[in-house]
């Protein structure tokens, strides 16, 4: 048996050399596709909140996503989610702990959990379900806890017009088309 090594090795190196660096750095888990882009709260805007967006983009090199709150073009907060079911370190203000994310068996919903201990010993917990309800609507149902008290909270987001997305969240045409298709499938 003859194993061609030099030709195969050169071919593999050539393929890697022509792949764009961004494609290698942003290997996105395809189950996140429905959430990519910028979303607006679906409730009537209150004074000063009409430019608030929640934007989702591929997290560099992890296969997960970065969820970013944006207002007036400024980033207010950012959180990276990796849906591997494992706890990942999380810092939120003066609170430290972990968060985890995983997908449902069919990949259409994301389940999130977090457990934080804050300065002074206060304990914050949360569990959430993220689901795409329609091609232009995202539901986020949460149970948020502080010490022994829990409160349900639901947020509804609608896909924002691309004209209001900050430039750094714009999707290339091929990824935008795949995200739109994924929203259709996820909402079925």
mmCIF file with all atom_site columns, C-alpha atoms in Angstrom:
data_model
loop_
_atom_site.group_PDB
_atom_site.id
_atom_site.type_symbol
_atom_site.label_atom_id
_atom_site.label_alt_id
_atom_site.label_comp_id
_atom_site.label_asym_id
_atom_site.label_entity_id
_atom_site.label_seq_id
_atom_site.pdbx_PDB_ins_code
_atom_site.Cartn_x
_atom_site.Cartn_y
_atom_site.Cartn_z
_atom_site.occupancy
_atom_site.B_iso_or_equiv
_atom_site.pdbx_formal_charge
_atom_site.auth_seq_id
_atom_site.auth_comp_id
_atom_site.auth_asym_id
_atom_site.auth_atom_id
_atom_site.pdbx_PDB_model_num
ATOM 1   C CA . UNK A 1 1   ? 0.000   0.000  0.000  1.00 0.00 ? 1   UNK A CA 1
ATOM 2   C CA . UNK A 1 2   ? 1.383   3.346  -1.005 1.00 0.00 ? 2   UNK A CA 1
ATOM 3   C CA . UNK A 1 3   ? 0.334   6.394  1.045  1.00 0.00 ? 3   UNK A CA 1
ATOM 4   C CA . UNK A 1 4   ? 0.833   9.690  -0.767 1.00 0.00 ? 4   UNK A CA 1
ATOM 5   C CA . UNK A 1 5   ? 1.967   12.107 1.888  1.00 0.00 ? 5   UNK A CA 1
ATOM 6   C CA . UNK A 1 6   ? 3.651   15.085 0.311  1.00 0.00 ? 6   UNK A CA 1
ATOM 7   C CA . UNK A 1 7   ? 0.885   15.824 -2.232 1.00 0.00 ? 7   UNK A CA 1
ATOM 8   C CA . UNK A 1 8   ? -1.903  15.393 0.319  1.00 0.00 ? 8   UNK A CA 1
ATOM 9   C CA . UNK A 1 9   ? -0.065  17.514 2.837  1.00 0.00 ? 9   UNK A CA 1
ATOM 10  C CA . UNK A 1 10  ? 0.570   20.282 0.306  1.00 0.00 ? 10  UNK A CA 1
ATOM 11  C CA . UNK A 1 11  ? -3.099  20.191 -0.736 1.00 0.00 ? 11  UNK A CA 1
ATOM 12  C CA . UNK A 1 12  ? -4.276  20.518 2.860  1.00 0.00 ? 12  UNK A CA 1
ATOM 13  C CA . UNK A 1 13  ? -1.896  23.404 3.487  1.00 0.00 ? 13  UNK A CA 1
ATOM 14  C CA . UNK A 1 14  ? -3.106  25.144 0.316  1.00 0.00 ? 14  UNK A CA 1
ATOM 15  C CA . UNK A 1 15  ? -6.753  24.798 1.356  1.00 0.00 ? 15  UNK A CA 1
ATOM 16  C CA . UNK A 1 16  ? -6.011  26.201 4.814  1.00 0.00 ? 16  UNK A CA 1
ATOM 17  C CA . UNK A 1 17  ? -4.030  29.061 3.331  1.00 0.00 ? 17  UNK A CA 1
ATOM 18  C CA . UNK A 1 18  ? -6.922  30.219 1.138  1.00 0.00 ? 18  UNK A CA 1
ATOM 19  C CA . UNK A 1 19  ? -9.603  30.033 3.842  1.00 0.00 ? 19  UNK A CA 1
ATOM 20  C CA . UNK A 1 20  ? -10.337 33.519 5.133  1.00 0.00 ? 20  UNK A CA 1
ATOM 21  C CA . UNK A 1 21  ? -9.052  34.076 8.656  1.00 0.00 ? 21  UNK A CA 1
ATOM 22  C CA . UNK A 1 22  ? -12.500 35.235 9.775  1.00 0.00 ? 22  UNK A CA 1
ATOM 23  C CA . UNK A 1 23  ? -14.073 31.973 8.621  1.00 0.00 ? 23  UNK A CA 1
ATOM 24  C CA . UNK A 1 24  ? -11.619 29.990 10.723 1.00 0.00 ? 24  UNK A CA 1
ATOM 25  C CA . UNK A 1 25  ? -11.983 32.334 13.729 1.00 0.00 ? 25  UNK A CA 1
ATOM 26  C CA . UNK A 1 26  ? -15.784 32.352 13.679 1.00 0.00 ? 26  UNK A CA 1
ATOM 27  C CA . UNK A 1 27  ? -16.760 28.704 13.295 1.00 0.00 ? 27  UNK A CA 1
ATOM 28  C CA . UNK A 1 28  ? -20.334 29.181 14.473 1.00 0.00 ? 28  UNK A CA 1
ATOM 29  C CA . UNK A 1 29  ? -22.483 26.349 15.804 1.00 0.00 ? 29  UNK A CA 1
ATOM 30  C CA . UNK A 1 30  ? -25.269 26.458 13.170 1.00 0.00 ? 30  UNK A CA 1
ATOM 31  C CA . UNK A 1 31  ? -27.960 26.127 15.858 1.00 0.00 ? 31  UNK A CA 1
ATOM 32  C CA . UNK A 1 32  ? -27.239 29.770 16.776 1.00 0.00 ? 32  UNK A CA 1
ATOM 33  C CA . UNK A 1 33  ? -28.078 31.019 13.255 1.00 0.00 ? 33  UNK A CA 1
ATOM 34  C CA . UNK A 1 34  ? -31.725 31.993 14.023 1.00 0.00 ? 34  UNK A CA 1
ATOM 35  C CA . UNK A 1 35  ? -30.584 34.511 16.645 1.00 0.00 ? 35  UNK A CA 1
ATOM 36  C CA . UNK A 1 36  ? -27.912 36.288 14.579 1.00 0.00 ? 36  UNK A CA 1
ATOM 37  C CA . UNK A 1 37  ? -28.533 39.980 13.972 1.00 0.00 ? 37  UNK A CA 1
ATOM 38  C CA . UNK A 1 38  ? -30.002 42.819 16.005 1.00 0.00 ? 38  UNK A CA 1
ATOM 39  C CA . UNK A 1 39  ? -33.320 42.694 17.820 1.00 0.00 ? 39  UNK A CA 1
ATOM 40  C CA . UNK A 1 40  ? -35.554 45.344 19.415 1.00 0.00 ? 40  UNK A CA 1
ATOM 41  C CA . UNK A 1 41  ? -37.784 44.907 22.452 1.00 0.00 ? 41  UNK A CA 1
ATOM 42  C CA . UNK A 1 42  ? -41.274 44.182 21.061 1.00 0.00 ? 42  UNK A CA 1
ATOM 43  C CA . UNK A 1 43  ? -43.049 46.257 23.726 1.00 0.00 ? 43  UNK A CA 1
ATOM 44  C CA . UNK A 1 44  ? -43.872 49.908 23.175 1.00 0.00 ? 44  UNK A CA 1
ATOM 45  C CA . UNK A 1 45  ? -40.734 51.932 23.724 1.00 0.00 ? 45  UNK A CA 1
ATOM 46  C CA . UNK A 1 46  ? -40.469 54.039 26.846 1.00 0.00 ? 46  UNK A CA 1
ATOM 47  C CA . UNK A 1 47  ? -38.818 57.444 26.909 1.00 0.00 ? 47  UNK A CA 1
ATOM 48  C CA . UNK A 1 48  ? -35.120 57.111 26.069 1.00 0.00 ? 48  UNK A CA 1
ATOM 49  C CA . UNK A 1 49  ? -35.236 53.392 25.214 1.00 0.00 ? 49  UNK A CA 1
ATOM 50  C CA . UNK A 1 50  ? -36.337 53.491 21.566 1.00 0.00 ? 50  UNK A CA 1
ATOM 51  C CA . UNK A 1 51  ? -32.782 52.933 20.261 1.00 0.00 ? 51  UNK A CA 1
ATOM 52  C CA . UNK A 1 52  ? -32.063 49.927 22.492 1.00 0.00 ? 52  UNK A CA 1
ATOM 53  C CA . UNK A 1 53  ? -30.978 46.773 20.645 1.00 0.00 ? 53  UNK A CA 1
ATOM 54  C CA . UNK A 1 54  ? -29.898 43.278 21.586 1.00 0.00 ? 54  UNK A CA 1
ATOM 55  C CA . UNK A 1 55  ? -27.402 42.119 18.957 1.00 0.00 ? 55  UNK A CA 1
ATOM 56  C CA . UNK A 1 56  ? -26.127 38.585 18.482 1.00 0.00 ? 56  UNK A CA 1
ATOM 57  C CA . UNK A 1 57  ? -22.958 37.729 16.597 1.00 0.00 ? 57  UNK A CA 1
ATOM 58  C CA . UNK A 1 58  ? -20.554 34.815 16.327 1.00 0.00 ? 58  UNK A CA 1
ATOM 59  C CA . UNK A 1 59  ? -18.098 34.657 19.227 1.00 0.00 ? 59  UNK A CA 1
ATOM 60  C CA . UNK A 1 60  ? -14.536 34.551 17.965 1.00 0.00 ? 60  UNK A CA 1
ATOM 61  C CA . UNK A 1 61  ? -13.150 31.036 17.760 1.00 0.00 ? 61  UNK A CA 1
ATOM 62  C CA . UNK A 1 62  ? -15.529 29.296 20.163 1.00 0.00 ? 62  UNK A CA 1
ATOM 63  C CA . UNK A 1 63  ? -18.559 28.199 18.125 1.00 0.00 ? 63  UNK A CA 1
ATOM 64  C CA . UNK A 1 64  ? -20.817 30.212 20.417 1.00 0.00 ? 64  UNK A CA 1
ATOM 65  C CA . UNK A 1 65  ? -22.345 33.649 20.250 1.00 0.00 ? 65  UNK A CA 1
ATOM 66  C CA . UNK A 1 66  ? -21.836 37.013 21.868 1.00 0.00 ? 66  UNK A CA 1
ATOM 67  C CA . UNK A 1 67  ? -25.068 38.686 22.988 1.00 0.00 ? 67  UNK A CA 1
ATOM 68  C CA . UNK A 1 68  ? -24.585 42.445 23.231 1.00 0.00 ? 68  UNK A CA 1
ATOM 69  C CA . UNK A 1 69  ? -26.905 45.152 24.584 1.00 0.00 ? 69  UNK A CA 1
ATOM 70  C CA . UNK A 1 70  ? -26.487 48.337 22.541 1.00 0.00 ? 70  UNK A CA 1
ATOM 71  C CA . UNK A 1 71  ? -27.992 51.797 23.008 1.00 0.00 ? 71  UNK A CA 1
ATOM 72  C CA . UNK A 1 72  ? -27.144 54.892 21.015 1.00 0.00 ? 72  UNK A CA 1
ATOM 73  C CA . UNK A 1 73  ? -24.355 52.954 19.311 1.00 0.00 ? 73  UNK A CA 1
ATOM 74  C CA . UNK A 1 74  ? -22.625 52.237 22.651 1.00 0.00 ? 74  UNK A CA 1
ATOM 75  C CA . UNK A 1 75  ? -22.187 48.716 24.020 1.00 0.00 ? 75  UNK A CA 1
ATOM 76  C CA . UNK A 1 76  ? -23.847 48.507 27.428 1.00 0.00 ? 76  UNK A CA 1
ATOM 77  C CA . UNK A 1 77  ? -23.115 44.858 28.205 1.00 0.00 ? 77  UNK A CA 1
ATOM 78  C CA . UNK A 1 78  ? -21.851 41.718 26.541 1.00 0.00 ? 78  UNK A CA 1
ATOM 79  C CA . UNK A 1 79  ? -22.079 38.018 27.330 1.00 0.00 ? 79  UNK A CA 1
ATOM 80  C CA . UNK A 1 80  ? -20.675 35.045 25.442 1.00 0.00 ? 80  UNK A CA 1
ATOM 81  C CA . UNK A 1 81  ? -22.722 31.847 25.287 1.00 0.00 ? 81  UNK A CA 1
ATOM 82  C CA . UNK A 1 82  ? -21.238 28.495 24.364 1.00 0.00 ? 82  UNK A CA 1
ATOM 83  C CA . UNK A 1 83  ? -23.928 25.800 24.164 1.00 0.00 ? 83  UNK A CA 1
ATOM 84  C CA . UNK A 1 84  ? -21.890 22.866 25.415 1.00 0.00 ? 84  UNK A CA 1
ATOM 85  C CA . UNK A 1 85  ? -23.836 22.290 28.650 1.00 0.00 ? 85  UNK A CA 1
ATOM 86  C CA . UNK A 1 86  ? -20.730 23.040 30.709 1.00 0.00 ? 86  UNK A CA 1
ATOM 87  C CA . UNK A 1 87  ? -20.376 25.791 33.344 1.00 0.00 ? 87  UNK A CA 1
ATOM 88  C CA . UNK A 1 88  ? -18.282 28.765 32.197 1.00 0.00 ? 88  UNK A CA 1
ATOM 89  C CA . UNK A 1 89  ? -16.973 31.553 34.443 1.00 0.00 ? 89  UNK A CA 1
ATOM 90  C CA . UNK A 1 90  ? -19.181 34.623 34.557 1.00 0.00 ? 90  UNK A CA 1
ATOM 91  C CA . UNK A 1 91  ? -18.655 38.068 36.068 1.00 0.00 ? 91  UNK A CA 1
ATOM 92  C CA . UNK A 1 92  ? -21.595 40.468 36.208 1.00 0.00 ? 92  UNK A CA 1
ATOM 93  C CA . UNK A 1 93  ? -20.824 43.708 38.043 1.00 0.00 ? 93  UNK A CA 1
ATOM 94  C CA . UNK A 1 94  ? -19.691 42.714 41.541 1.00 0.00 ? 94  UNK A CA 1
ATOM 95  C CA . UNK A 1 95  ? -21.028 39.146 41.146 1.00 0.00 ? 95  UNK A CA 1
ATOM 96  C CA . UNK A 1 96  ? -18.956 36.071 40.280 1.00 0.00 ? 96  UNK A CA 1
ATOM 97  C CA . UNK A 1 97  ? -20.070 32.595 39.322 1.00 0.00 ? 97  UNK A CA 1
ATOM 98  C CA . UNK A 1 98  ? -20.907 30.516 36.263 1.00 0.00 ? 98  UNK A CA 1
ATOM 99  C CA . UNK A 1 99  ? -23.295 30.202 33.353 1.00 0.00 ? 99  UNK A CA 1
ATOM 100 C CA . UNK A 1 100 ? -24.128 27.300 31.071 1.00 0.00 ? 100 UNK A CA 1
ATOM 101 C CA . UNK A 1 101 ? -26.095 26.894 27.861 1.00 0.00 ? 101 UNK A CA 1
ATOM 102 C CA . UNK A 1 102 ? -27.336 23.917 25.875 1.00 0.00 ? 102 UNK A CA 1
ATOM 103 C CA . UNK A 1 103 ? -29.744 23.322 23.031 1.00 0.00 ? 103 UNK A CA 1
ATOM 104 C CA . UNK A 1 104 ? -32.921 21.271 23.034 1.00 0.00 ? 104 UNK A CA 1
ATOM 105 C CA . UNK A 1 105 ? -32.720 17.905 21.285 1.00 0.00 ? 105 UNK A CA 1
ATOM 106 C CA . UNK A 1 106 ? -34.081 19.385 18.059 1.00 0.00 ? 106 UNK A CA 1
ATOM 107 C CA . UNK A 1 107 ? -31.846 22.475 18.356 1.00 0.00 ? 107 UNK A CA 1
ATOM 108 C CA . UNK A 1 108 ? -34.744 24.939 18.186 1.00 0.00 ? 108 UNK A CA 1
ATOM 109 C CA . UNK A 1 109 ? -34.472 26.249 21.749 1.00 0.00 ? 109 UNK A CA 1
ATOM 110 C CA . UNK A 1 110 ? -31.540 27.245 23.951 1.00 0.00 ? 110 UNK A CA 1
ATOM 111 C CA . UNK A 1 111 ? -31.631 26.577 27.697 1.00 0.00 ? 111 UNK A CA 1
ATOM 112 C CA . UNK A 1 112 ? -29.528 28.839 29.929 1.00 0.00 ? 112 UNK A CA 1
ATOM 113 C CA . UNK A 1 113 ? -28.599 28.688 33.613 1.00 0.00 ? 113 UNK A CA 1
ATOM 114 C CA . UNK A 1 114 ? -26.467 30.893 35.805 1.00 0.00 ? 114 UNK A CA 1
ATOM 115 C CA . UNK A 1 115 ? -25.465 30.983 39.451 1.00 0.00 ? 115 UNK A CA 1
ATOM 116 C CA . UNK A 1 116 ? -23.688 34.009 40.894 1.00 0.00 ? 116 UNK A CA 1
ATOM 117 C CA . UNK A 1 117 ? -22.560 35.148 44.340 1.00 0.00 ? 117 UNK A CA 1
ATOM 118 C CA . UNK A 1 118 ? -22.399 38.908 44.756 1.00 0.00 ? 118 UNK A CA 1
ATOM 119 C CA . UNK A 1 119 ? -20.465 41.163 47.068 1.00 0.00 ? 119 UNK A CA 1
ATOM 120 C CA . UNK A 1 120 ? -22.036 40.866 50.527 1.00 0.00 ? 120 UNK A CA 1
ATOM 121 C CA . UNK A 1 121 ? -23.004 37.227 49.887 1.00 0.00 ? 121 UNK A CA 1
ATOM 122 C CA . UNK A 1 122 ? -26.239 37.752 47.927 1.00 0.00 ? 122 UNK A CA 1
ATOM 123 C CA . UNK A 1 123 ? -26.966 34.817 45.630 1.00 0.00 ? 123 UNK A CA 1
ATOM 124 C CA . UNK A 1 124 ? -28.354 35.418 42.097 1.00 0.00 ? 124 UNK A CA 1
ATOM 125 C CA . UNK A 1 125 ? -29.649 32.563 39.989 1.00 0.00 ? 125 UNK A CA 1
ATOM 126 C CA . UNK A 1 126 ? -31.374 32.449 36.627 1.00 0.00 ? 126 UNK A CA 1
ATOM 127 C CA . UNK A 1 127 ? -32.717 29.909 34.202 1.00 0.00 ? 127 UNK A CA 1
ATOM 128 C CA . UNK A 1 128 ? -34.053 30.784 30.779 1.00 0.00 ? 128 UNK A CA 1
ATOM 129 C CA . UNK A 1 129 ? -35.420 29.400 27.550 1.00 0.00 ? 129 UNK A CA 1
ATOM 130 C CA . UNK A 1 130 ? -34.688 31.217 24.293 1.00 0.00 ? 130 UNK A CA 1
ATOM 131 C CA . UNK A 1 131 ? -36.964 30.349 21.361 1.00 0.00 ? 131 UNK A CA 1
ATOM 132 C CA . UNK A 1 132 ? -37.651 31.774 17.919 1.00 0.00 ? 132 UNK A CA 1
ATOM 133 C CA . UNK A 1 133 ? -41.447 32.132 17.764 1.00 0.00 ? 133 UNK A CA 1
ATOM 134 C CA . UNK A 1 134 ? -41.625 33.400 14.182 1.00 0.00 ? 134 UNK A CA 1
ATOM 135 C CA . UNK A 1 135 ? -39.054 34.400 11.549 1.00 0.00 ? 135 UNK A CA 1
ATOM 136 C CA . UNK A 1 136 ? -38.986 37.889 13.086 1.00 0.00 ? 136 UNK A CA 1
ATOM 137 C CA . UNK A 1 137 ? -39.673 37.199 16.780 1.00 0.00 ? 137 UNK A CA 1
ATOM 138 C CA . UNK A 1 138 ? -37.534 35.859 19.630 1.00 0.00 ? 138 UNK A CA 1
ATOM 139 C CA . UNK A 1 139 ? -38.971 34.905 23.027 1.00 0.00 ? 139 UNK A CA 1
ATOM 140 C CA . UNK A 1 140 ? -36.842 34.859 26.170 1.00 0.00 ? 140 UNK A CA 1
ATOM 141 C CA . UNK A 1 141 ? -38.590 33.353 29.220 1.00 0.00 ? 141 UNK A CA 1
ATOM 142 C CA . UNK A 1 142 ? -36.644 33.562 32.480 1.00 0.00 ? 142 UNK A CA 1
ATOM 143 C CA . UNK A 1 143 ? -36.874 32.682 36.122 1.00 0.00 ? 143 UNK A CA 1
ATOM 144 C CA . UNK A 1 144 ? -34.644 35.071 38.048 1.00 0.00 ? 144 UNK A CA 1
ATOM 145 C CA . UNK A 1 145 ? -33.754 34.555 41.687 1.00 0.00 ? 145 UNK A CA 1
ATOM 146 C CA . UNK A 1 146 ? -32.198 36.660 44.415 1.00 0.00 ? 146 UNK A CA 1
ATOM 147 C CA . UNK A 1 147 ? -31.392 34.626 47.511 1.00 0.00 ? 147 UNK A CA 1
ATOM 148 C CA . UNK A 1 148 ? -34.595 32.615 48.145 1.00 0.00 ? 148 UNK A CA 1
ATOM 149 C CA . UNK A 1 149 ? -36.978 34.764 46.061 1.00 0.00 ? 149 UNK A CA 1
ATOM 150 C CA . UNK A 1 150 ? -37.747 33.909 42.412 1.00 0.00 ? 150 UNK A CA 1
ATOM 151 C CA . UNK A 1 151 ? -39.570 35.944 39.817 1.00 0.00 ? 151 UNK A CA 1
ATOM 152 C CA . UNK A 1 152 ? -40.636 35.015 36.282 1.00 0.00 ? 152 UNK A CA 1
ATOM 153 C CA . UNK A 1 153 ? -39.836 37.413 33.476 1.00 0.00 ? 153 UNK A CA 1
ATOM 154 C CA . UNK A 1 154 ? -40.572 37.192 29.768 1.00 0.00 ? 154 UNK A CA 1
ATOM 155 C CA . UNK A 1 155 ? -39.113 39.345 27.020 1.00 0.00 ? 155 UNK A CA 1
ATOM 156 C CA . UNK A 1 156 ? -40.193 39.444 23.419 1.00 0.00 ? 156 UNK A CA 1
ATOM 157 C CA . UNK A 1 157 ? -37.915 40.813 20.720 1.00 0.00 ? 157 UNK A CA 1
ATOM 158 C CA . UNK A 1 158 ? -38.566 41.544 17.062 1.00 0.00 ? 158 UNK A CA 1
ATOM 159 C CA . UNK A 1 159 ? -35.909 41.579 14.371 1.00 0.00 ? 159 UNK A CA 1
ATOM 160 C CA . UNK A 1 160 ? -34.731 45.176 13.951 1.00 0.00 ? 160 UNK A CA 1
ATOM 161 C CA . UNK A 1 161 ? -34.477 46.701 10.479 1.00 0.00 ? 161 UNK A CA 1
ATOM 162 C CA . UNK A 1 162 ? -30.910 46.251 9.220  1.00 0.00 ? 162 UNK A CA 1
ATOM 163 C CA . UNK A 1 163 ? -30.694 50.016 8.712  1.00 0.00 ? 163 UNK A CA 1
ATOM 164 C CA . UNK A 1 164 ? -30.484 50.501 12.521 1.00 0.00 ? 164 UNK A CA 1
ATOM 165 C CA . UNK A 1 165 ? -27.922 47.745 13.188 1.00 0.00 ? 165 UNK A CA 1
ATOM 166 C CA . UNK A 1 166 ? -24.494 48.977 14.315 1.00 0.00 ? 166 UNK A CA 1
ATOM 167 C CA . UNK A 1 167 ? -21.994 48.316 11.515 1.00 0.00 ? 167 UNK A CA 1
ATOM 168 C CA . UNK A 1 168 ? -20.039 45.701 13.486 1.00 0.00 ? 168 UNK A CA 1
ATOM 169 C CA . UNK A 1 169 ? -23.150 43.473 13.627 1.00 0.00 ? 169 UNK A CA 1
ATOM 170 C CA . UNK A 1 170 ? -23.915 43.518 9.885  1.00 0.00 ? 170 UNK A CA 1
ATOM 171 C CA . UNK A 1 171 ? -24.075 40.031 8.399  1.00 0.00 ? 171 UNK A CA 1
ATOM 172 C CA . UNK A 1 172 ? -22.475 39.101 5.079  1.00 0.00 ? 172 UNK A CA 1
ATOM 173 C CA . UNK A 1 173 ? -25.188 38.328 2.494  1.00 0.00 ? 173 UNK A CA 1
ATOM 174 C CA . UNK A 1 174 ? -24.650 34.551 2.588  1.00 0.00 ? 174 UNK A CA 1
ATOM 175 C CA . UNK A 1 175 ? -24.817 34.378 6.413  1.00 0.00 ? 175 UNK A CA 1
ATOM 176 C CA . UNK A 1 176 ? -27.871 36.695 6.468  1.00 0.00 ? 176 UNK A CA 1
ATOM 177 C CA . UNK A 1 177 ? -29.654 34.343 4.052  1.00 0.00 ? 177 UNK A CA 1
ATOM 178 C CA . UNK A 1 178 ? -28.738 31.293 6.155  1.00 0.00 ? 178 UNK A CA 1
ATOM 179 C CA . UNK A 1 179 ? -29.924 33.089 9.329  1.00 0.00 ? 179 UNK A CA 1
ATOM 180 C CA . UNK A 1 180 ? -33.262 33.990 7.684  1.00 0.00 ? 180 UNK A CA 1
ATOM 181 C CA . UNK A 1 181 ? -33.739 30.371 6.580  1.00 0.00 ? 181 UNK A CA 1
ATOM 182 C CA . UNK A 1 182 ? -32.822 29.124 10.054 1.00 0.00 ? 182 UNK A CA 1
ATOM 183 C CA . UNK A 1 183 ? -35.454 31.444 11.616 1.00 0.00 ? 183 UNK A CA 1
ATOM 184 C CA . UNK A 1 184 ? -38.104 29.921 9.358  1.00 0.00 ? 184 UNK A CA 1
ATOM 185 C CA . UNK A 1 185 ? -37.124 26.397 10.355 1.00 0.00 ? 185 UNK A CA 1
ATOM 186 C CA . UNK A 1 186 ? -36.777 27.211 14.086 1.00 0.00 ? 186 UNK A CA 1
ATOM 187 C CA . UNK A 1 187 ? -40.214 28.843 14.225 1.00 0.00 ? 187 UNK A CA 1
ATOM 188 C CA . UNK A 1 188 ? -42.038 25.962 12.506 1.00 0.00 ? 188 UNK A CA 1
#
